[in-house]
Short mmCIF file of C-alpha atoms in Angstrom, two decimals:
data_model
loop_
_atom_site.label_atom_id
_atom_site.label_comp_id
_atom_site.label_asym_id
_atom_site.label_seq_id
_atom_site.Cartn_x
_atom_site.Cartn_y
_atom_site.Cartn_z
CA MET A 1 -5.05 0.49 20.08
CA ALA A 2 -4.46 0.61 23.82
CA ILE A 3 -0.96 2.06 23.37
CA SER A 4 -2.17 4.74 20.95
CA GLY A 5 -5.31 5.58 22.92
CA THR A 6 -7.60 4.73 19.99
CA ALA A 7 -11.20 4.12 21.08
CA ALA A 8 -12.47 2.47 17.88
CA THR A 9 -11.27 1.55 14.44
CA SER A 10 -12.80 -0.04 11.36
CA LEU A 11 -10.79 -1.36 8.45
CA GLY A 12 -11.43 -2.87 5.06
CA VAL A 13 -9.53 -4.43 2.18
CA ILE A 14 -10.69 -4.73 -1.43
CA HIS A 15 -9.05 -6.76 -4.17
CA GLN A 16 -10.08 -6.76 -7.83
CA GLY A 17 -13.40 -5.15 -6.96
CA GLU A 18 -14.31 -7.56 -4.16
CA VAL A 19 -14.31 -7.00 -0.40
CA ILE A 20 -11.89 -9.59 1.00
CA HIS A 21 -11.61 -8.39 4.59
CA GLU A 22 -13.50 -6.16 7.00
CA ALA A 23 -13.02 -5.79 10.76
CA HIS A 24 -14.11 -3.54 13.62
CA PHE A 25 -12.47 -3.04 17.02
CA GLY A 26 -13.09 -1.05 20.18
CA PHE A 27 -16.10 1.16 20.94
CA ARG A 28 -17.86 3.83 18.94
CA ASP A 29 -19.35 4.99 22.25
CA HIS A 30 -17.16 3.89 25.14
CA ALA A 31 -19.55 5.05 27.87
CA LEU A 32 -22.40 2.98 26.42
CA SER A 33 -20.14 0.07 25.32
CA LEU A 34 -21.41 0.40 21.75
CA LYS A 35 -19.17 -1.36 19.26
CA PRO A 36 -18.48 -0.07 15.72
CA ASN A 37 -19.89 -1.77 12.63
CA SER A 38 -20.12 -1.25 8.87
CA ASP A 39 -22.56 1.65 9.25
CA THR A 40 -20.65 3.55 11.94
CA LEU A 41 -19.90 7.11 10.84
CA TYR A 42 -16.28 8.24 11.04
CA GLY A 43 -14.67 11.52 10.13
CA ILE A 44 -12.54 11.06 7.00
CA GLY A 45 -10.92 14.48 6.73
CA SER A 46 -8.61 14.89 3.77
CA MET A 47 -9.79 11.66 2.18
CA THR A 48 -12.33 14.04 0.64
CA LYS A 49 -9.57 15.66 -1.42
CA GLY A 50 -9.61 12.69 -3.77
CA MET A 51 -13.39 13.07 -3.99
CA VAL A 52 -13.05 16.74 -4.93
CA ALA A 53 -10.57 15.82 -7.66
CA SER A 54 -12.97 13.12 -8.91
CA ALA A 55 -15.82 15.63 -9.03
CA VAL A 56 -13.67 17.95 -11.15
CA GLY A 57 -12.69 14.98 -13.32
CA ASP A 58 -16.35 14.22 -13.95
CA LEU A 59 -16.91 17.79 -15.16
CA VAL A 60 -13.81 17.58 -17.36
CA GLU A 61 -15.09 14.36 -18.93
CA ARG A 62 -18.38 16.11 -19.72
CA ASN A 63 -16.58 19.17 -21.16
CA ILE A 64 -18.02 21.42 -18.46
CA MET A 65 -14.61 22.34 -17.06
CA THR A 66 -10.92 21.82 -17.92
CA TRP A 67 -7.96 21.03 -15.70
CA ASP A 68 -6.12 24.10 -16.97
CA GLU A 69 -9.05 26.46 -16.57
CA LYS A 70 -8.09 29.58 -14.63
CA LEU A 71 -9.72 30.20 -11.27
CA ARG A 72 -10.52 33.81 -12.17
CA HIS A 73 -12.70 32.54 -15.03
CA LEU A 74 -14.59 30.24 -12.66
CA ILE A 75 -14.67 32.61 -9.68
CA PRO A 76 -14.53 36.21 -10.95
CA GLU A 77 -13.98 37.59 -7.43
CA PHE A 78 -10.80 35.53 -6.97
CA THR A 79 -7.57 37.50 -6.78
CA SER A 80 -4.20 37.41 -5.01
CA PRO A 81 -1.51 39.84 -3.83
CA GLU A 82 0.75 37.93 -6.24
CA PRO A 83 -0.23 39.07 -9.79
CA VAL A 84 0.87 35.86 -11.51
CA THR A 85 -1.20 33.76 -9.10
CA ALA A 86 -4.20 36.03 -9.53
CA ASP A 87 -4.01 35.81 -13.31
CA ALA A 88 -2.80 32.29 -14.05
CA CYS A 89 -3.73 29.98 -11.14
CA THR A 90 -5.68 26.95 -12.44
CA ILE A 91 -7.83 24.20 -10.99
CA ALA A 92 -4.90 21.76 -11.40
CA ASP A 93 -2.65 24.18 -9.47
CA VAL A 94 -4.86 24.31 -6.40
CA LEU A 95 -5.58 20.56 -6.46
CA SER A 96 -1.85 19.74 -6.59
CA HIS A 97 -0.87 22.18 -3.80
CA ARG A 98 1.40 24.22 -6.06
CA SER A 99 -0.46 27.54 -5.83
CA GLY A 100 1.35 28.71 -2.69
CA ASN A 101 -1.85 29.00 -0.65
CA ALA A 102 -1.50 29.03 3.13
CA LEU A 103 -2.82 26.55 5.66
CA PRO A 104 -5.53 27.96 8.04
CA LEU A 105 -9.09 26.67 8.36
CA ILE A 106 -11.99 29.16 8.37
CA LEU A 107 -15.72 29.33 7.84
CA LYS A 108 -16.87 28.83 4.24
CA SER A 109 -18.44 32.28 4.17
CA ALA A 110 -15.00 33.85 4.67
CA LEU A 111 -13.30 31.80 1.96
CA LEU A 112 -12.90 34.39 -0.79
CA PRO A 113 -12.28 37.46 1.40
CA MET A 114 -9.47 35.58 3.14
CA ALA A 115 -8.03 33.86 0.06
CA ASN A 116 -7.87 37.12 -1.86
CA VAL A 117 -5.55 38.79 0.67
CA MET A 118 -3.21 35.86 1.34
CA THR A 119 0.32 36.31 0.06
CA PRO A 120 1.45 33.01 -1.56
CA SER A 121 4.41 31.27 0.06
CA PHE A 122 6.09 30.93 -3.34
CA GLY A 123 5.53 31.76 -6.98
CA LEU A 124 2.88 29.84 -8.88
CA GLN A 125 4.01 26.28 -9.77
CA SER A 126 7.48 26.89 -8.26
CA GLY A 127 7.00 24.86 -5.08
CA TRP A 128 4.75 22.57 -3.06
CA GLN A 129 2.89 23.32 0.16
CA TYR A 130 0.00 21.33 1.55
CA SER A 131 -3.06 23.55 1.79
CA ASN A 132 -6.77 23.10 2.38
CA TRP A 133 -7.48 26.46 0.77
CA GLY A 134 -6.97 25.15 -2.74
CA TYR A 135 -9.58 22.45 -2.28
CA ALA A 136 -12.03 24.93 -0.79
CA LEU A 137 -11.52 27.09 -3.90
CA ALA A 138 -11.97 24.05 -6.15
CA ALA A 139 -15.24 23.18 -4.39
CA GLU A 140 -16.41 26.76 -4.86
CA ALA A 141 -15.45 26.61 -8.56
CA ILE A 142 -17.49 23.41 -8.97
CA ALA A 143 -20.50 25.08 -7.38
CA ARG A 144 -20.14 28.17 -9.57
CA ARG A 145 -19.80 26.22 -12.82
CA THR A 146 -22.62 23.73 -12.14
CA GLY A 147 -24.97 26.11 -10.35
CA ALA A 148 -25.46 23.56 -7.57
CA PRO A 149 -23.99 23.34 -4.05
CA PHE A 150 -20.74 21.38 -3.89
CA GLU A 151 -22.21 18.58 -1.76
CA GLN A 152 -25.05 18.13 -4.24
CA GLN A 153 -22.57 17.77 -7.10
CA LEU A 154 -20.46 15.34 -5.08
CA ARG A 155 -23.52 13.25 -4.32
CA LYS A 156 -24.52 13.23 -7.99
CA THR A 157 -21.01 12.35 -9.18
CA LEU A 158 -19.92 9.81 -6.55
CA PHE A 159 -22.24 9.08 -3.65
CA ASP A 160 -25.44 8.17 -5.52
CA PRO A 161 -23.80 6.07 -8.30
CA LEU A 162 -21.92 4.11 -5.64
CA GLY A 163 -24.89 3.75 -3.28
CA MET A 164 -23.14 5.78 -0.57
CA THR A 165 -26.31 6.85 1.22
CA ARG A 166 -24.67 7.51 4.61
CA THR A 167 -21.60 9.41 3.41
CA THR A 168 -21.97 13.16 3.67
CA THR A 169 -20.01 16.41 3.85
CA ARG A 170 -22.65 18.17 5.97
CA PRO A 171 -23.62 16.24 9.13
CA ASP A 172 -27.01 17.45 10.40
CA TRP A 173 -25.84 17.52 14.00
CA ARG A 174 -23.20 20.17 13.28
CA GLU A 175 -24.43 23.68 13.98
CA ASP A 176 -21.52 25.62 12.53
CA ASP A 177 -20.83 26.32 8.88
CA ARG A 178 -17.58 24.42 8.51
CA GLN A 179 -17.21 21.65 5.95
CA HIS A 180 -16.68 18.10 7.14
CA GLY A 181 -16.46 14.66 5.61
CA ARG A 182 -18.08 11.60 7.09
CA GLY A 183 -18.07 8.05 5.78
CA THR A 184 -18.73 4.44 6.73
CA THR A 185 -16.76 1.24 6.22
CA LYS A 186 -19.43 -0.31 4.00
CA GLU A 187 -19.54 2.67 1.65
CA LEU A 188 -15.82 3.37 1.45
CA LEU A 189 -15.30 -0.24 0.39
CA SER A 190 -17.29 0.46 -2.80
CA PRO A 191 -14.81 0.39 -5.73
CA PHE A 192 -14.79 3.34 -8.08
CA LYS A 193 -12.63 4.43 -11.00
CA GLN A 194 -10.39 7.51 -11.03
CA LEU A 195 -9.11 9.47 -13.97
CA ALA A 196 -5.50 9.01 -15.06
CA LYS A 197 -5.01 12.75 -14.66
CA ILE A 198 -5.75 12.54 -10.95
CA PHE A 199 -3.09 9.93 -10.28
CA ALA A 200 -0.37 11.47 -12.45
CA GLY A 201 2.42 13.25 -10.59
CA HIS A 202 1.82 17.00 -10.73
CA ALA A 203 4.26 18.25 -8.10
CA SER A 204 7.40 16.93 -6.42
CA ILE A 205 7.15 16.81 -2.64
CA PRO A 206 10.09 18.64 -1.01
CA LEU A 207 11.95 16.18 1.20
CA ARG A 208 15.45 16.11 2.65
CA LEU A 209 16.53 13.53 0.10
CA SER A 210 15.65 13.23 -3.57
CA THR A 211 12.84 10.68 -4.00
CA LEU A 212 10.24 9.63 -6.51
CA ASP A 213 7.41 10.82 -4.25
CA GLU A 214 4.93 13.07 -6.00
CA TYR A 215 1.55 14.62 -5.38
CA GLY A 216 -1.21 14.07 -7.90
CA LEU A 217 -4.66 15.61 -7.53
CA GLY A 218 -5.79 14.65 -4.05
CA TRP A 219 -3.45 11.65 -3.79
CA PHE A 220 0.16 11.09 -2.78
CA LYS A 221 2.10 8.93 -5.24
CA GLY A 222 5.05 6.81 -4.20
CA CYS A 223 6.72 3.43 -4.57
CA VAL A 224 7.20 0.40 -2.33
CA PRO A 225 9.61 -0.83 -1.14
CA GLY A 226 11.04 2.60 -0.36
CA PHE A 227 14.60 3.87 -0.48
CA PRO A 228 15.52 2.68 3.06
CA GLY A 229 14.92 -0.92 1.93
CA ILE A 230 17.67 -0.98 -0.70
CA LEU A 231 20.16 -2.69 1.63
CA SER A 232 17.57 -4.72 3.55
CA GLU A 233 16.05 -8.13 2.89
CA ASN A 234 13.30 -6.29 1.01
CA ASN A 235 15.62 -5.23 -1.80
CA GLY A 236 14.51 -8.07 -4.04
CA ALA A 237 10.85 -7.13 -3.84
CA LYS A 238 9.29 -5.97 -7.08
CA PRO A 239 8.66 -2.21 -6.91
CA GLN A 240 5.02 -1.16 -7.02
CA VAL A 241 3.44 2.24 -7.42
CA ILE A 242 1.26 3.12 -4.45
CA PHE A 243 -1.24 5.92 -3.93
CA SER A 244 -2.06 7.04 -0.41
CA ARG A 245 -4.24 9.51 1.39
CA ASN A 246 -4.51 10.36 5.08
CA GLY A 247 -7.10 12.47 6.83
CA THR A 248 -7.09 13.86 10.34
CA LEU A 249 -8.66 16.53 12.49
CA ALA A 250 -9.34 16.76 16.21
CA GLY A 251 -11.15 13.56 17.15
CA PHE A 252 -10.38 11.22 14.26
CA SER A 253 -7.85 9.99 11.72
CA SER A 254 -8.11 7.97 8.52
CA ALA A 255 -5.82 6.39 5.96
CA VAL A 256 -6.18 4.70 2.57
CA PHE A 257 -3.63 2.99 0.29
CA LEU A 258 -4.26 1.92 -3.32
CA LEU A 259 -2.13 -0.61 -5.25
CA PRO A 260 -3.05 -0.38 -8.95
CA GLU A 261 -0.90 -3.34 -10.04
CA SER A 262 -2.72 -5.81 -7.80
CA GLN A 263 -6.00 -3.86 -7.94
CA SER A 264 -6.02 -3.70 -4.15
CA GLY A 265 -7.14 -1.06 -1.68
CA ILE A 266 -6.77 -0.77 2.10
CA PHE A 267 -8.30 1.75 4.45
CA ASP A 268 -8.72 2.32 8.15
CA LEU A 269 -10.97 4.76 10.02
CA THR A 270 -10.65 5.73 13.69
CA ASN A 271 -12.76 7.88 15.99
CA THR A 272 -9.79 9.17 17.99
CA LYS A 273 -6.84 11.50 17.45
CA SER A 274 -4.35 8.93 18.69
CA THR A 275 -0.84 9.48 19.98
CA CYS A 276 0.78 7.78 16.98
CA ASP A 277 -1.68 7.89 14.05
CA SER A 278 -2.83 4.32 14.64
CA GLY A 279 -4.93 4.25 11.46
CA ASP A 280 -1.86 4.83 9.32
CA LEU A 281 0.09 2.10 11.14
CA ILE A 282 -2.79 -0.37 10.76
CA VAL A 283 -2.98 0.23 7.00
CA LYS A 284 0.78 -0.23 6.67
CA ALA A 285 0.65 -3.50 8.61
CA ILE A 286 -2.05 -4.80 6.26
CA LEU A 287 -0.03 -3.55 3.28
CA HIS A 288 2.93 -5.63 4.47
CA THR A 289 0.69 -8.70 4.68
CA ILE A 290 -0.69 -8.14 1.17
CA LEU A 291 2.76 -7.68 -0.36
CA THR A 292 4.03 -10.79 1.42
CA LYS A 293 1.08 -12.87 0.22
CA THR A 294 1.61 -11.52 -3.30
CA ALA A 295 5.20 -12.73 -3.21
CA MET A 296 4.12 -16.17 -1.98
CA LYS A 297 1.43 -16.35 -4.68
CA THR A 298 4.05 -15.52 -7.30
CA ALA A 299 6.31 -18.25 -5.97
CA GLY A 300 3.41 -20.70 -5.88
CA GLY A 301 2.59 -19.85 -9.49
CA ARG A 302 5.93 -21.33 -10.54
CA HIS A 303 4.92 -24.68 -9.10
CA GLN A 304 4.09 -27.34 -11.69
CA ALA A 305 1.21 -29.37 -10.30
CA ARG A 306 0.77 -33.12 -10.74
CA THR A 307 4.48 -33.91 -10.97
CA ALA A 308 4.95 -37.05 -8.90
CA GLN A 309 8.00 -37.45 -6.69
CA LEU A 310 10.28 -40.27 -7.83
CA ASP A 311 12.11 -42.75 -5.59
CA ALA A 312 13.91 -40.80 -2.86
CA ALA A 313 17.00 -43.02 -2.65
CA PRO A 314 18.80 -41.70 -5.79
CA TYR A 315 18.86 -38.19 -4.29
CA THR A 316 20.81 -39.26 -1.20
CA GLY A 317 24.52 -38.70 -0.89
CA ARG A 318 27.11 -36.06 -0.09
CA TYR A 319 27.25 -33.03 -2.37
CA TYR A 320 30.31 -30.74 -2.44
CA TRP A 321 30.60 -27.11 -3.42
CA GLY A 322 33.97 -26.61 -5.08
CA THR A 323 36.16 -28.15 -2.39
CA ASP A 324 35.78 -30.60 0.45
CA ALA A 325 35.40 -27.65 2.84
CA CYS A 326 31.71 -27.10 2.06
CA PHE A 327 29.23 -29.92 1.66
CA VAL A 328 25.59 -30.88 2.16
CA ASP A 329 24.37 -34.35 3.06
CA ILE A 330 21.04 -35.56 1.69
CA ILE A 331 19.79 -38.45 3.81
CA LEU A 332 16.69 -40.58 4.26
CA LEU A 333 15.08 -39.90 7.62
CA GLU A 334 11.66 -41.05 8.81
CA GLY A 335 10.62 -41.94 5.28
CA GLY A 336 11.59 -38.63 3.71
CA LEU A 337 14.61 -36.67 2.57
CA THR A 338 16.49 -34.41 4.97
CA LEU A 339 19.37 -32.05 4.29
CA LYS A 340 22.30 -31.56 6.65
CA VAL A 341 24.69 -28.65 6.18
CA GLN A 342 28.27 -29.63 6.98
CA GLY A 343 26.91 -32.84 8.50
CA ARG A 344 25.65 -30.96 11.57
CA GLU A 345 22.65 -32.29 13.46
CA ASP A 346 21.63 -28.75 14.43
CA GLN A 347 21.55 -27.78 10.74
CA ALA A 348 19.21 -30.53 9.55
CA TYR A 349 15.99 -29.64 7.72
CA PRO A 350 13.36 -31.86 6.07
CA LEU A 351 13.01 -31.52 2.29
CA GLU A 352 9.58 -31.28 0.69
CA HIS A 353 9.01 -32.22 -2.95
CA TYR A 354 8.14 -29.13 -5.01
CA HIS A 355 8.02 -30.48 -8.56
CA TYR A 356 10.13 -32.66 -10.86
CA ASP A 357 13.62 -32.82 -9.26
CA THR A 358 13.13 -29.68 -7.17
CA PHE A 359 12.77 -29.70 -3.38
CA THR A 360 12.25 -26.97 -0.79
CA TRP A 361 13.14 -26.69 2.88
CA LEU A 362 10.82 -23.86 3.91
CA VAL A 363 10.32 -23.38 7.64
CA THR A 364 7.79 -21.34 9.60
CA ASP A 365 8.57 -17.95 11.12
CA ASP A 366 8.35 -19.51 14.59
CA GLU A 367 10.79 -22.25 13.62
CA GLU A 368 13.26 -19.73 12.21
CA ALA A 369 13.02 -17.69 15.40
CA ARG A 370 13.47 -20.77 17.60
CA ARG A 371 16.60 -21.77 15.69
CA SER A 372 17.88 -18.18 15.42
CA ARG A 373 17.94 -18.34 11.64
CA TYR A 374 18.24 -15.23 9.50
CA THR A 375 15.34 -14.85 7.06
CA GLN A 376 16.53 -15.46 3.49
CA PRO A 377 14.99 -14.71 0.08
CA ILE A 378 12.48 -17.39 -0.90
CA ARG A 379 14.80 -18.81 -3.59
CA ALA A 380 17.31 -19.70 -0.85
CA TYR A 381 14.96 -22.48 0.24
CA LYS A 382 14.99 -24.27 -3.10
CA PHE A 383 17.25 -27.14 -4.26
CA VAL A 384 17.12 -28.14 -7.93
CA PHE A 385 18.64 -31.59 -8.51
CA GLU A 386 20.10 -32.39 -11.93
CA ARG A 387 20.81 -35.71 -13.65
CA ASN A 388 23.66 -36.71 -15.95
CA GLU A 389 23.30 -38.15 -19.44
CA VAL A 390 22.46 -41.63 -18.11
CA GLY A 391 19.81 -40.33 -15.72
CA GLU A 392 21.84 -40.52 -12.51
CA MET A 393 21.63 -37.75 -9.94
CA HIS A 394 24.97 -35.94 -10.11
CA GLN A 395 24.44 -32.46 -8.59
CA PHE A 396 21.98 -29.95 -7.20
CA VAL A 397 21.79 -26.19 -7.63
CA TRP A 398 21.17 -24.18 -4.50
CA GLN A 399 19.21 -21.28 -5.97
CA GLU A 400 20.55 -18.70 -3.53
CA MET A 401 23.27 -19.32 -0.96
CA GLY A 402 24.20 -15.77 -0.04
CA GLY A 403 25.67 -14.19 -3.15
CA GLY A 404 24.12 -16.20 -5.94
CA GLN A 405 23.59 -19.77 -7.09
CA GLY A 406 25.85 -22.59 -6.04
CA SER A 407 26.27 -25.97 -7.76
CA PHE A 408 26.94 -28.89 -5.41
CA ALA A 409 28.43 -31.96 -7.11
CA LYS A 410 27.71 -35.44 -5.80
CA ARG A 411 30.75 -37.57 -5.27
CA PRO A 412 31.64 -40.46 -2.97
CA SER A 413 33.79 -40.01 0.09
CA PRO A 414 35.58 -42.88 1.83
CA LYS A 415 34.63 -41.38 5.18
CA TYR A 416 30.98 -40.91 4.30
CA HIS A 417 28.15 -43.35 4.84
CA ILE A 418 24.50 -42.67 4.10
CA THR A 419 22.40 -43.02 7.23
CA SER A 420 18.76 -43.93 7.22
CA ALA A 421 16.00 -44.51 9.67
#
């Protein structure tokens, strides 16, 4: 926060409908040393785009509106210098940023006069360009169809059912006529369901390389780990679809990530326009922690509980991989088993019983750093011992030794003596 110049931030994590973490840092009012809490109001910016899409989805569910309904049917005054856009532009087009609308922000009262004279950047549905205009038009369409102000419809659809009494689009202390979104940590942690239509990919995002990134209706859709991780240690991670949304204007930034597979959500709100979008970085750091814990939980799920460790002595010995050039010693040390690679004292690691004839040699991050070890996939830390037909230990399988499994056969060596302590 100090590096980015962020005055205050509040973050929250939900998992399977439950709040599992909430934290607040810094000052909501630095001059008065007031700290943020669950009820602190933050600007949320474009996070409201998902809310607009949800409000439309509610009307679609109640057969009041359709995704493919044309704007000119909802807003008769709507037009465009581009005839196709004027005639065929739909609610789904403006919500997915494929209408070609431009970027500026204006007063609500000037919405239609300005929108009607804007020349689209591309033909309808032929490109993608982020635009706030489309969402302003969608909000106007909601108001026209329901006969109620947009904020009133949003409160009826989302805020009231979720108990979001302090979230608003019209702060009382603002004197101008611009739209704003404000929310609190407590209220944004409330879980709510979205329609499948909203999260479906509606437009490909133009990037320098071909990717699977898409834009739904108010949400960006992607996959983790991303393309840059293919040749990294993350390449074995199970891909997950992720939905994200950032919001920023002068004075604040916000970010939210949703992971449908694990039913998890992360968000961060700040009261500062930082030098490096600190809210986004905070959410990504938490995302990394969640994905790491998910991997460890998966690994732990393979553990068979209540399998007692047998006598340690039969596991000891020297095990060779193919030739005499590569071997691992399994010795008794301080009452437990220890492995030594190539007989080296600086490559000795204690073995911990996992289940049955399987042992692990997991070490902490600090220990790996101290010993300058490269971080390996979790299966690299697992030895599975196997017995022959008469029940004697005759080999172990190293689950991952840099290129796949390796079978190490136990055999005596005239120069080898088991040591113990």
